[in-house]
Short mmCIF file of C-alpha atoms (C1' of nucleotides) in Angstrom, two decimals:
data_model
loop_
_atom_site.label_atom_id
_atom_site.label_comp_id
_atom_site.label_asym_id
_atom_site.label_seq_id
_atom_site.Cartn_x
_atom_site.Cartn_y
_atom_site.Cartn_z
CA MET A 242 -35.72 -193.66 170.83
CA LYS A 243 -32.68 -192.43 172.50
CA ALA A 244 -29.46 -192.14 170.68
CA LEU A 245 -26.63 -193.92 172.25
CA LEU A 246 -23.58 -191.89 171.28
CA PRO A 247 -24.52 -188.21 171.01
CA SER A 248 -21.05 -187.11 169.75
CA PHE A 249 -21.55 -189.12 166.67
CA GLU A 250 -24.92 -187.61 165.68
CA SER A 251 -25.22 -186.25 162.24
CA ILE A 252 -27.91 -184.72 160.12
CA PHE A 253 -28.97 -186.94 157.36
CA SER A 254 -30.80 -186.13 154.06
CA ILE A 255 -32.07 -187.49 150.87
CA ASP A 256 -31.79 -186.02 147.37
CA CYS A 257 -33.63 -187.14 144.29
CA VAL A 258 -32.57 -187.11 140.73
CA ILE A 259 -35.68 -187.78 138.69
CA PHE A 260 -35.25 -188.22 134.98
CA GLY A 261 -37.96 -187.54 132.48
CA PHE A 262 -38.22 -187.71 128.65
CA ASP A 263 -40.29 -185.33 126.71
CA ARG A 264 -40.32 -184.48 123.06
CA GLY A 265 -36.87 -185.93 122.53
CA GLU A 266 -35.35 -184.27 125.44
CA LEU A 267 -33.91 -185.68 128.62
CA LYS A 268 -34.94 -183.68 131.67
CA ILE A 269 -34.66 -183.63 135.47
CA LEU A 270 -36.99 -182.49 138.14
CA LEU A 271 -35.82 -179.42 139.99
CA ILE A 272 -37.39 -177.30 142.74
CA GLU A 273 -36.89 -173.71 143.61
CA ARG A 274 -36.05 -173.59 147.27
CA ASN A 275 -37.99 -171.21 149.65
CA GLU A 276 -35.69 -171.51 152.68
CA GLU A 277 -32.19 -170.70 153.69
CA PRO A 278 -29.52 -171.65 152.95
CA PHE A 279 -29.72 -171.21 149.07
CA LYS A 280 -33.21 -169.64 149.39
CA ASP A 281 -34.40 -169.00 145.78
CA TRP A 282 -31.80 -171.27 144.38
CA LEU A 283 -32.68 -174.24 142.13
CA ALA A 284 -32.00 -177.59 143.66
CA LEU A 285 -32.67 -181.34 143.47
CA PRO A 286 -35.77 -182.27 145.55
CA GLY A 287 -34.25 -183.20 148.92
CA TYR A 288 -34.88 -182.94 152.56
CA LEU A 289 -34.01 -184.47 155.94
CA VAL A 290 -34.63 -188.00 157.04
CA ALA A 291 -36.65 -188.43 160.30
CA GLN A 292 -35.48 -190.98 162.89
CA ASP A 293 -38.50 -193.23 162.44
CA GLU A 294 -38.40 -193.88 158.79
CA SER A 295 -36.23 -195.94 156.53
CA ILE A 296 -34.07 -194.04 154.10
CA ASP A 297 -36.24 -195.67 151.21
CA ASP A 298 -39.34 -194.59 152.85
CA ALA A 299 -37.88 -191.08 153.39
CA ALA A 300 -37.02 -190.78 149.75
CA SER A 301 -40.60 -191.39 148.67
CA ARG A 302 -41.95 -189.16 151.27
CA ILE A 303 -39.61 -186.36 150.45
CA LEU A 304 -40.22 -186.49 146.67
CA HIS A 305 -43.96 -186.47 147.39
CA GLU A 306 -43.80 -183.45 149.66
CA LEU A 307 -41.65 -181.37 147.39
CA THR A 308 -43.22 -182.25 144.03
CA GLY A 309 -46.49 -183.98 144.58
CA LEU A 310 -45.34 -187.12 142.80
CA LYS A 311 -46.27 -190.42 144.38
CA ASP A 312 -45.43 -194.12 143.93
CA ILE A 313 -42.26 -193.51 141.99
CA PHE A 314 -39.79 -196.27 142.18
CA MET A 315 -36.43 -194.85 142.97
CA GLU A 316 -33.11 -196.60 143.38
CA GLN A 317 -30.36 -195.37 145.65
CA PHE A 318 -27.12 -194.71 143.94
CA HIS A 319 -24.58 -192.76 146.09
CA ALA A 320 -23.96 -191.23 149.45
CA PHE A 321 -22.31 -187.80 149.62
CA GLY A 322 -20.47 -187.13 152.83
CA ASP A 323 -17.97 -184.33 152.58
CA VAL A 324 -17.75 -182.41 155.86
CA ASN A 325 -18.53 -179.03 154.19
CA ARG A 326 -21.15 -179.88 151.62
CA HIS A 327 -23.69 -178.06 153.67
CA PRO A 328 -22.68 -174.47 154.74
CA GLN A 329 -24.55 -174.68 157.96
CA GLY A 330 -23.32 -177.90 159.41
CA ARG A 331 -22.65 -181.64 158.92
CA VAL A 332 -25.26 -183.14 156.61
CA ILE A 333 -24.68 -186.57 154.97
CA THR A 334 -26.98 -187.20 151.98
CA VAL A 335 -28.11 -190.33 150.17
CA ALA A 336 -29.05 -189.75 146.55
CA TYR A 337 -31.71 -191.67 144.69
CA PHE A 338 -32.69 -191.68 141.04
CA ALA A 339 -35.79 -192.62 139.05
CA MET A 340 -36.97 -192.58 135.60
CA LEU A 341 -40.50 -191.24 134.82
CA ARG A 342 -42.70 -191.05 131.85
CA LEU A 343 -43.99 -187.41 131.36
CA ASN A 344 -46.83 -188.31 128.96
CA GLY A 345 -49.60 -187.85 131.62
CA ALA A 346 -48.25 -184.29 132.08
CA LYS A 347 -48.21 -185.04 135.72
CA GLU A 348 -49.02 -182.07 137.96
CA LEU A 349 -46.11 -180.80 140.01
CA LYS A 350 -47.13 -179.14 143.15
CA PRO A 351 -45.17 -178.94 146.32
CA LEU A 352 -47.04 -179.87 149.39
CA THR A 353 -44.74 -177.88 151.76
CA SER A 354 -43.57 -174.36 151.64
CA PHE A 355 -39.99 -175.56 151.60
CA ALA A 356 -40.15 -175.53 147.78
CA LYS A 357 -41.76 -172.67 145.95
CA LYS A 358 -42.23 -174.83 142.90
CA ALA A 359 -41.16 -177.84 141.04
CA PHE A 360 -40.55 -178.18 137.35
CA TRP A 361 -38.85 -180.13 134.60
CA HIS A 362 -35.57 -178.72 133.21
CA PRO A 363 -33.63 -180.14 130.27
CA VAL A 364 -30.34 -181.81 131.30
CA ASN A 365 -28.50 -179.78 128.74
CA ASN A 366 -27.75 -176.26 130.08
CA LEU A 367 -28.55 -176.96 133.60
CA PRO A 368 -28.01 -173.80 135.78
CA ALA A 369 -25.93 -173.80 138.89
CA LEU A 370 -27.71 -175.83 141.62
CA ALA A 371 -27.64 -175.47 145.43
CA PHE A 372 -25.13 -177.36 147.58
CA ASP A 373 -23.21 -180.02 145.77
CA HIS A 374 -26.28 -180.92 143.72
CA SER A 375 -24.55 -180.45 140.37
CA GLU A 376 -22.05 -183.06 141.35
CA ILE A 377 -24.88 -185.35 142.45
CA PHE A 378 -26.64 -184.80 139.23
CA GLU A 379 -23.53 -185.72 137.21
CA LYS A 380 -23.08 -188.91 139.12
CA ALA A 381 -26.73 -189.87 138.45
CA LEU A 382 -26.26 -189.10 134.78
CA GLN A 383 -23.14 -191.36 134.54
CA LYS A 384 -25.18 -194.09 136.43
CA ILE A 385 -28.04 -194.09 134.04
CA LYS A 386 -25.71 -194.06 131.07
CA ARG A 387 -24.16 -197.24 132.27
CA LYS A 388 -27.49 -198.79 133.34
CA ILE A 389 -29.32 -198.26 130.13
CA THR A 390 -26.81 -200.36 128.33
CA TYR A 391 -27.57 -203.45 130.41
CA GLN A 392 -31.15 -202.90 131.75
CA PRO A 393 -34.30 -201.91 130.02
CA ILE A 394 -34.78 -198.74 132.00
CA ALA A 395 -35.62 -196.75 128.87
CA PHE A 396 -39.03 -198.14 128.99
CA GLU A 397 -39.79 -196.32 132.24
CA LEU A 398 -39.22 -193.11 130.45
CA LEU A 399 -41.54 -193.70 127.53
CA PRO A 400 -45.34 -193.95 127.32
CA GLU A 401 -46.71 -197.46 127.37
CA LYS A 402 -47.01 -197.51 123.59
CA PHE A 403 -44.11 -196.14 121.71
CA THR A 404 -42.50 -196.24 118.27
CA LEU A 405 -39.05 -197.50 117.64
CA THR A 406 -38.03 -193.97 116.68
CA GLN A 407 -39.00 -192.70 119.94
CA LEU A 408 -37.08 -195.41 121.63
CA GLN A 409 -33.91 -194.81 119.54
CA THR A 410 -34.21 -190.95 120.36
CA LEU A 411 -34.29 -191.74 123.97
CA TYR A 412 -31.22 -193.87 123.93
CA GLU A 413 -29.51 -191.20 121.93
CA ALA A 414 -30.53 -188.60 124.50
CA VAL A 415 -29.17 -190.62 127.35
CA LEU A 416 -26.02 -191.82 125.68
CA ASN A 417 -25.53 -188.46 124.10
CA ARG A 418 -24.61 -189.81 120.71
CA LYS A 419 -26.19 -190.83 117.40
CA LEU A 420 -27.11 -194.56 116.80
CA ASP A 421 -27.56 -196.28 113.46
CA LYS A 422 -31.21 -196.72 112.88
CA ARG A 423 -31.14 -200.10 111.09
CA ASN A 424 -28.71 -201.58 113.61
CA PHE A 425 -30.65 -200.13 116.50
CA ARG A 426 -33.78 -201.77 115.26
CA LYS A 427 -32.25 -205.13 114.57
CA LYS A 428 -30.78 -205.23 117.95
CA MET A 429 -33.81 -204.09 119.89
CA LEU A 430 -36.17 -206.48 118.02
CA ASN A 431 -33.64 -209.34 118.36
CA TYR A 432 -33.85 -209.13 122.11
CA GLY A 433 -37.42 -210.19 121.75
CA ILE A 434 -38.59 -207.88 124.55
CA LEU A 435 -40.81 -205.72 122.42
CA LYS A 436 -44.37 -206.62 121.54
CA GLU A 437 -45.52 -205.26 118.25
CA LEU A 438 -49.05 -203.84 118.34
CA ASP A 439 -51.66 -203.59 115.74
CA GLU A 440 -51.90 -199.97 116.32
CA LYS A 441 -50.06 -197.04 114.64
CA GLN A 442 -48.93 -193.67 115.79
CA LYS A 443 -51.71 -191.04 115.30
CA GLY A 444 -51.77 -187.23 114.68
CA VAL A 445 -48.49 -187.11 112.72
CA SER A 446 -48.51 -185.57 109.33
CA TYR A 447 -46.42 -188.12 107.75
CA ARG A 448 -46.22 -191.91 107.50
CA ALA A 449 -47.38 -193.29 110.92
CA ALA A 450 -44.99 -195.55 112.71
CA LYS A 451 -45.97 -198.88 114.30
CA LEU A 452 -46.41 -198.94 118.05
CA TYR A 453 -44.68 -201.42 120.34
CA LYS A 454 -44.96 -202.23 124.06
CA PHE A 455 -42.27 -203.55 126.31
CA ASP A 456 -42.90 -207.29 126.99
CA LYS A 457 -42.10 -207.65 130.71
CA ARG A 458 -42.64 -211.39 130.67
CA LYS A 459 -40.06 -212.07 127.98
CA TYR A 460 -37.70 -209.64 129.76
CA ALA A 461 -38.03 -211.67 132.85
CA LYS A 462 -36.92 -214.71 131.07
CA LEU A 463 -33.95 -213.13 129.83
CA PHE A 464 -33.03 -211.30 132.95
CA LYS A 465 -29.58 -212.51 133.40
CA ASN A 466 -28.60 -211.56 129.91
CA GLU A 467 -27.80 -207.97 129.58
CA LEU A 468 -28.26 -205.49 126.75
CA SER A 469 -25.27 -203.52 125.49
CA PHE A 470 -24.84 -200.45 123.46
CA MET B 218 -20.28 -177.44 165.07
CA LYS B 219 -23.83 -177.15 166.26
CA ALA B 220 -26.56 -179.26 164.46
CA LEU B 221 -29.31 -177.27 163.01
CA LEU B 222 -32.39 -179.47 163.48
CA PRO B 223 -31.93 -181.63 166.39
CA SER B 224 -35.05 -183.72 165.68
CA PHE B 225 -33.53 -185.08 162.48
CA GLU B 226 -30.15 -186.28 163.98
CA SER B 227 -29.27 -189.79 163.44
CA ILE B 228 -26.16 -191.90 164.11
CA PHE B 229 -24.19 -192.68 161.10
CA SER B 230 -21.63 -195.59 160.48
CA ILE B 231 -19.44 -197.12 157.94
CA ASP B 232 -19.01 -200.86 157.17
CA CYS B 233 -16.36 -202.33 155.10
CA VAL B 234 -16.34 -205.47 152.89
CA ILE B 235 -12.69 -206.20 152.13
CA PHE B 236 -12.10 -209.01 149.62
CA GLY B 237 -8.84 -210.95 149.57
CA PHE B 238 -7.78 -213.86 147.53
CA ASP B 239 -5.54 -216.66 148.92
CA ARG B 240 -4.76 -220.03 147.60
CA GLY B 241 -7.58 -220.25 145.09
CA GLU B 242 -10.10 -218.93 147.75
CA LEU B 243 -12.00 -215.78 147.86
CA LYS B 244 -12.12 -214.27 151.42
CA ILE B 245 -13.39 -211.42 153.34
CA LEU B 246 -12.12 -209.57 156.37
CA LEU B 247 -14.15 -210.06 159.63
CA ILE B 248 -13.53 -208.75 163.12
CA GLU B 249 -14.84 -210.25 166.45
CA ARG B 250 -16.67 -207.77 168.27
CA ASN B 251 -15.74 -206.84 171.84
CA GLU B 252 -18.60 -204.61 172.64
CA GLU B 253 -22.43 -204.67 172.91
CA PRO B 254 -24.64 -205.16 171.05
CA PHE B 255 -23.49 -208.35 169.34
CA LYS B 256 -20.50 -208.70 171.69
CA ASP B 257 -18.37 -211.74 170.65
CA TRP B 258 -20.16 -211.86 167.26
CA LEU B 259 -18.40 -211.79 163.99
CA ALA B 260 -19.06 -208.63 161.95
CA LEU B 261 -17.69 -206.67 159.14
CA PRO B 262 -15.29 -204.00 160.24
CA GLY B 263 -17.33 -200.92 160.82
CA TYR B 264 -17.77 -198.07 163.27
CA LEU B 265 -19.33 -194.62 163.75
CA VAL B 266 -18.56 -191.51 161.64
CA ALA B 267 -17.43 -188.45 163.47
CA GLN B 268 -18.89 -185.03 162.61
CA ASP B 269 -15.50 -183.59 161.38
CA GLU B 270 -14.57 -186.23 158.88
CA SER B 271 -15.86 -186.92 155.40
CA ILE B 272 -17.34 -190.45 154.96
CA ASP B 273 -14.44 -191.56 152.80
CA ASP B 274 -12.01 -190.44 155.39
CA ALA B 275 -14.05 -192.17 158.00
CA ALA B 276 -14.01 -195.42 155.99
CA SER B 277 -10.13 -195.50 155.88
CA ARG B 278 -9.87 -194.49 159.54
CA ILE B 279 -12.31 -197.17 160.66
CA LEU B 280 -10.68 -199.87 158.68
CA HIS B 281 -7.25 -198.97 160.03
CA GLU B 282 -8.47 -198.87 163.61
CA LEU B 283 -10.21 -202.18 163.47
CA THR B 284 -7.70 -204.21 161.47
CA GLY B 285 -4.44 -202.23 161.23
CA LEU B 286 -4.72 -202.00 157.46
CA LYS B 287 -3.70 -198.65 155.90
CA ASP B 288 -3.86 -196.98 152.48
CA ILE B 289 -6.57 -199.35 151.07
CA PHE B 290 -8.51 -197.89 148.30
CA MET B 291 -12.13 -198.39 149.07
CA GLU B 292 -15.22 -197.76 146.88
CA GLN B 293 -18.64 -196.93 148.39
CA PHE B 294 -21.45 -199.17 147.12
CA HIS B 295 -24.59 -198.80 149.21
CA ALA B 296 -26.36 -197.08 152.29
CA PHE B 297 -28.33 -199.17 154.46
CA GLY B 298 -31.01 -197.31 156.49
CA ASP B 299 -33.77 -199.52 157.75
CA VAL B 300 -35.13 -198.18 161.02
CA ASN B 301 -34.45 -201.32 162.96
CA ARG B 302 -31.11 -202.47 161.62
CA HIS B 303 -29.44 -201.64 164.87
CA PRO B 304 -31.15 -202.98 168.08
CA GLN B 305 -30.25 -199.89 170.00
CA GLY B 306 -31.32 -197.13 167.91
CA ARG B 307 -31.38 -195.52 164.56
CA VAL B 308 -28.06 -196.08 162.67
CA ILE B 309 -27.64 -195.46 159.02
CA THR B 310 -24.58 -197.08 157.49
CA VAL B 311 -22.78 -196.56 154.32
CA ALA B 312 -20.92 -199.66 153.01
CA TYR B 313 -17.61 -199.67 151.23
CA PHE B 314 -15.77 -202.43 149.47
CA ALA B 315 -12.15 -203.05 148.35
CA MET B 316 -9.98 -205.76 146.92
CA LEU B 317 -6.72 -206.64 148.42
CA ARG B 318 -3.84 -208.86 147.69
CA LEU B 319 -2.99 -211.21 150.51
CA ASN B 320 0.60 -212.19 149.43
CA GLY B 321 2.42 -210.00 151.90
CA ALA B 322 0.63 -211.82 154.70
CA LYS B 323 -0.44 -208.52 156.07
CA GLU B 324 -0.60 -208.44 159.70
CA LEU B 325 -4.14 -207.80 161.11
CA LYS B 326 -4.10 -206.16 164.42
CA PRO B 327 -6.92 -204.09 165.68
CA LEU B 328 -5.74 -200.72 167.29
CA THR B 329 -8.85 -200.32 169.42
CA SER B 330 -10.50 -202.65 171.98
CA PHE B 331 -13.65 -202.36 170.13
CA ALA B 332 -12.52 -205.51 167.90
CA LYS B 333 -10.92 -208.52 169.74
CA LYS B 334 -9.31 -209.56 166.47
CA ALA B 335 -9.54 -209.24 162.73
CA PHE B 336 -9.06 -212.18 160.47
CA TRP B 337 -9.80 -213.51 156.89
CA HIS B 338 -12.63 -215.79 156.30
CA PRO B 339 -13.62 -217.72 153.08
CA VAL B 340 -16.86 -216.34 151.49
CA ASN B 341 -18.14 -219.74 151.28
CA ASN B 342 -19.63 -220.93 154.58
CA LEU B 343 -19.78 -217.43 156.14
CA PRO B 344 -21.05 -217.61 159.65
CA ALA B 345 -24.07 -215.49 160.75
CA LEU B 346 -22.79 -211.98 161.08
CA ALA B 347 -23.89 -209.12 163.51
CA PHE B 348 -26.65 -206.71 162.56
CA ASP B 349 -27.49 -206.79 158.81
CA HIS B 350 -23.97 -207.45 157.89
CA SER B 351 -24.83 -210.64 155.95
CA GLU B 352 -27.05 -208.69 153.71
CA ILE B 353 -24.29 -206.04 153.32
CA PHE B 354 -21.80 -208.70 152.38
CA GLU B 355 -24.23 -210.24 149.78
CA LYS B 356 -24.66 -206.79 148.19
CA ALA B 357 -20.96 -206.33 148.01
CA LEU B 358 -20.43 -209.85 146.42
CA GLN B 359 -22.98 -208.93 143.71
CA LYS B 360 -21.28 -205.72 143.13
CA ILE B 361 -17.89 -207.28 142.51
CA LYS B 362 -19.31 -210.01 140.29
CA ARG B 363 -20.68 -207.36 138.00
CA LYS B 364 -17.63 -205.21 138.30
CA ILE B 365 -15.10 -207.78 137.52
CA THR B 366 -16.74 -208.26 134.08
CA TYR B 367 -15.99 -204.77 133.04
CA GLN B 368 -13.07 -203.50 135.07
CA PRO B 369 -9.77 -205.06 135.84
CA ILE B 370 -10.34 -205.15 139.56
CA ALA B 371 -9.07 -208.76 139.65
CA PHE B 372 -5.36 -207.46 139.49
CA GLU B 373 -5.86 -205.85 142.88
CA LEU B 374 -6.33 -209.24 144.44
CA LEU B 375 -3.34 -211.00 142.90
CA PRO B 376 0.26 -210.50 143.66
CA GLU B 377 2.07 -208.13 141.34
CA LYS B 378 3.42 -210.99 139.33
CA PHE B 379 0.95 -213.81 138.61
CA THR B 380 0.31 -216.79 136.22
CA LEU B 381 -2.58 -216.91 133.85
CA THR B 382 -3.91 -219.91 135.86
CA GLN B 383 -3.99 -217.80 139.06
CA LEU B 384 -5.87 -215.07 137.35
CA GLN B 385 -8.34 -217.53 135.90
CA THR B 386 -8.83 -219.31 139.25
CA LEU B 387 -9.58 -215.78 140.65
CA TYR B 388 -12.29 -215.02 138.02
CA GLU B 389 -13.68 -218.42 138.74
CA ALA B 390 -13.80 -217.86 142.41
CA VAL B 391 -15.56 -214.57 142.11
CA LEU B 392 -18.09 -215.56 139.21
CA ASN B 393 -18.52 -218.95 140.95
CA ARG B 394 -18.36 -220.83 137.67
CA LYS B 395 -15.74 -222.64 135.61
CA LEU B 396 -14.16 -220.83 132.64
CA ASP B 397 -12.65 -222.43 129.53
CA LYS B 398 -8.84 -222.27 129.69
CA ARG B 399 -8.12 -221.56 126.11
CA ASN B 400 -10.80 -218.98 125.65
CA PHE B 401 -9.85 -217.31 128.93
CA ARG B 402 -6.37 -216.86 127.85
CA LYS B 403 -7.15 -215.85 124.31
CA LYS B 404 -9.55 -213.12 125.71
CA MET B 405 -7.14 -211.89 128.40
CA LEU B 406 -4.13 -211.71 126.16
CA ASN B 407 -6.19 -210.06 123.46
CA TYR B 408 -6.91 -207.19 125.68
CA GLY B 409 -3.47 -206.36 125.73
CA ILE B 410 -3.32 -205.33 129.32
CA LEU B 411 -0.99 -208.02 130.39
CA LYS B 412 2.83 -207.70 130.34
CA GLU B 413 4.56 -211.10 129.86
CA LEU B 414 7.64 -211.22 132.07
CA ASP B 415 10.98 -213.16 131.54
CA GLU B 416 10.29 -214.94 134.76
CA LYS B 417 8.66 -218.09 135.64
CA GLN B 418 6.77 -219.36 138.68
CA LYS B 419 9.11 -220.94 141.35
CA GLY B 420 8.77 -223.65 144.01
CA VAL B 421 6.17 -225.93 142.11
CA SER B 422 6.75 -229.59 141.55
CA TYR B 423 5.67 -229.44 138.05
CA ARG B 424 6.21 -227.40 134.85
CA ALA B 425 6.49 -223.74 135.95
CA ALA B 426 4.14 -221.23 134.30
CA LYS B 427 5.25 -217.80 132.84
CA LEU B 428 4.55 -214.86 135.04
CA TYR B 429 2.68 -211.69 133.95
CA LYS B 430 2.09 -208.21 135.23
CA PHE B 431 -0.99 -206.11 134.80
CA ASP B 432 -0.06 -203.19 132.42
CA LYS B 433 -1.68 -200.07 133.78
CA ARG B 434 -0.50 -197.82 131.01
CA LYS B 435 -2.19 -200.01 128.37
CA TYR B 436 -5.30 -200.22 130.31
CA ALA B 437 -5.60 -196.60 130.83
CA LYS B 438 -5.67 -196.27 126.99
CA LEU B 439 -8.43 -198.74 126.70
CA PHE B 440 -10.26 -197.39 129.64
CA LYS B 441 -13.54 -196.66 127.83
CA ASN B 442 -13.75 -200.14 126.59
CA GLU B 443 -14.99 -202.63 129.02
CA LEU B 444 -14.27 -206.18 129.54
CA SER B 445 -16.89 -208.80 129.68
CA PHE B 446 -17.21 -212.46 130.85
"C1'" DC C 67 -55.90 -186.28 91.64
"C1'" DT C 68 -51.11 -185.53 91.78
"C1'" DA C 69 -46.93 -184.19 93.51
"C1'" DT C 70 -44.24 -183.33 97.30
"C1'" DA C 71 -42.46 -183.73 101.83
"C1'" DA C 72 -41.60 -186.34 105.72
"C1'" DT C 73 -40.55 -190.25 108.11
"C1'" DA C 74 -40.83 -195.50 108.34
"C1'" DT C 75 -39.03 -199.61 107.06
"C1'" DT C 76 -35.89 -202.97 105.32
"C1'" DG C 77 -30.87 -206.22 104.02
"C1'" DT C 78 -26.44 -207.32 103.03
"C1'" DA C 79 -21.44 -207.94 103.25
"C1'" DC C 80 -17.88 -207.87 106.38
"C1'" DA C 81 -15.44 -207.73 110.80
"C1'" DA C 82 -15.02 -208.90 115.61
"C1'" DA C 83 -15.82 -211.52 119.46
"C1'" DG C 84 -17.64 -215.60 121.81
"C1'" DT C 85 -17.76 -220.68 122.31
"C1'" DA C 86 -16.85 -225.56 122.25
"C1'" DC C 87 -13.53 -228.60 122.20
"C1'" DA C 88 -8.40 -232.09 123.14
"C1'" DC C 89 -3.90 -232.74 122.29
"C1'" DT C 90 1.14 -231.89 122.95
"C1'" DA C 91 5.00 -229.68 125.75
"C1'" DA C 92 7.68 -229.01 129.72
"C1'" DG C 93 9.32 -229.69 134.11
"C1'" DT C 94 9.54 -232.58 138.48
"C1'" DG C 95 10.71 -236.32 141.03
"C1'" DA C 96 10.78 -241.17 141.86
"C1'" DT D 27 13.58 -242.83 131.72
"C1'" DC D 28 9.07 -242.97 133.09
"C1'" DA D 29 5.15 -241.23 135.22
"C1'" DC D 30 2.83 -237.52 136.72
"C1'" DT D 31 1.24 -232.86 136.82
"C1'" DT D 32 0.15 -228.62 135.02
"C1'" DA D 33 1.35 -225.20 130.97
"C1'" DG D 34 0.48 -224.04 126.69
"C1'" DT D 35 -1.81 -224.00 122.23
"C1'" DG D 36 -5.60 -223.73 117.42
"C1'" DT D 37 -9.51 -224.38 114.62
"C1'" DA D 38 -14.20 -224.42 113.09
"C1'" DC D 39 -18.32 -222.53 113.93
"C1'" DT D 40 -21.75 -219.25 115.87
"C1'" DT D 41 -23.16 -214.93 117.34
"C1'" DT D 42 -22.85 -210.26 117.52
"C1'" DG D 43 -21.35 -205.74 115.87
"C1'" DT D 44 -21.04 -202.37 112.15
"C1'" DA D 45 -21.16 -199.67 107.97
"C1'" DC D 46 -24.05 -198.32 104.69
"C1'" DA D 47 -28.73 -196.31 101.08
"C1'" DA D 48 -32.76 -197.39 98.67
"C1'" DT D 49 -37.89 -198.18 98.73
"C1'" DA D 50 -42.51 -197.77 101.06
"C1'" DT D 51 -46.11 -195.24 103.22
"C1'" DT D 52 -48.83 -191.56 104.70
"C1'" DA D 53 -50.37 -186.65 105.09
"C1'" DT D 54 -51.00 -182.64 103.04
"C1'" DA D 55 -50.84 -178.81 99.66
"C1'" DG D 56 -52.00 -177.39 95.46
#
DNA sequence: CTATAATATTGTACAAAGTACACTAAGTGA
DNA sequence: TCACTTAGTGTACTTTGTACAATATTATAG
């Protein structure tokens, strides 16, 4: 397909901010770059969009190629288009985020040589990242902080069965502040979107907590109502 | 500046959804196109991004060239990147929105021949728009519906001095539902971000209402708190 | 078996915010 | 001065948010 107006052509990329939650810590997925510019630097998984793919498709493909992860639902959140954000030319990027449960200890394995490796890194103490990726990450963090207060995205980060304490720890990690235990439970249970299971936590050396599941049906009914913290 | 990886080049555009509020009606700014494709169709103001301008700068420039409007603060809200959204080739677009007061009866006058004219159109009964612009508009409308519930964007749509009834009518137009007068006033006045003036409405053939101003100082203090409707 | 250590679980009183609802006041103009 | 139109106001009730601490349960060590 021939472009119409060559003087307006730009290079276009996707960057992904993938959040995970593991042992009480919020993490994001980084790659170590294997190509210039910023060779050997840490960066968000990101690459160029081809002409024959939608940006949503490109996001899925790129994440897969750089990390091995497939079938991750990502949501677009911002385009970054400063002229000099890429040292070698004009590159506009659209950033996506996703939330991911880490329980399966999913294998991370780049499928291309563009990334040396992919790995999880705690969001606290992030090192300097390539390009404007630190800025992109910050914007994503702000986005999920807001979003967790009105949509049940937290459940995407937890294993299917979880305890209320785990849920609370996650909220605290994202919001970066302590919440009151009794009030948190009251509020969560009141929403009626948790299903209490007959099972209990296993393998802990203290009183085991009840396990819960997120009840998608009930949530769908309440969809217009928003949560707030 | 030479592009690095020619096979990844795309054309890149900006589209603007500019909301205005006039005589109780929510409106948006449209242009009539003067170029193929979609010649003579109505469309959102939008054009291509040059290689040497940031996307934010491009948005301001494009709005100015197509409508004559200057110094409008726009906020980016979504990128649209389906492969076939433009009939003649791959064009990725980033959409911006803004809120504008129409009181000054600002003159709309395209500076380029790309648009025959620019004009306000009520958001109800919008005609079919060029490209995927109807979809872009819908997304913008959803965005401001959400946003008006937690940020005082309503004030950008009203004249500097306004009555509480005008403010309420605006909220009702954006949210597309009736609100209770007493509760609305109680809530608004409670936020403490309105300054009551010594003036009254003029030129009405019934009891004149008090005029208010939005108090930016007080709002800034409360910035972390959000409104909700 | 008992004691200890660790976390799970629970309730109440108060404050703040949301909601439903209808009459009186003020200004205009005939 | 009367009729019309919109401005302006309050109360009772419900819901939600918030501050705060003691008891229950289980695992493990001795």
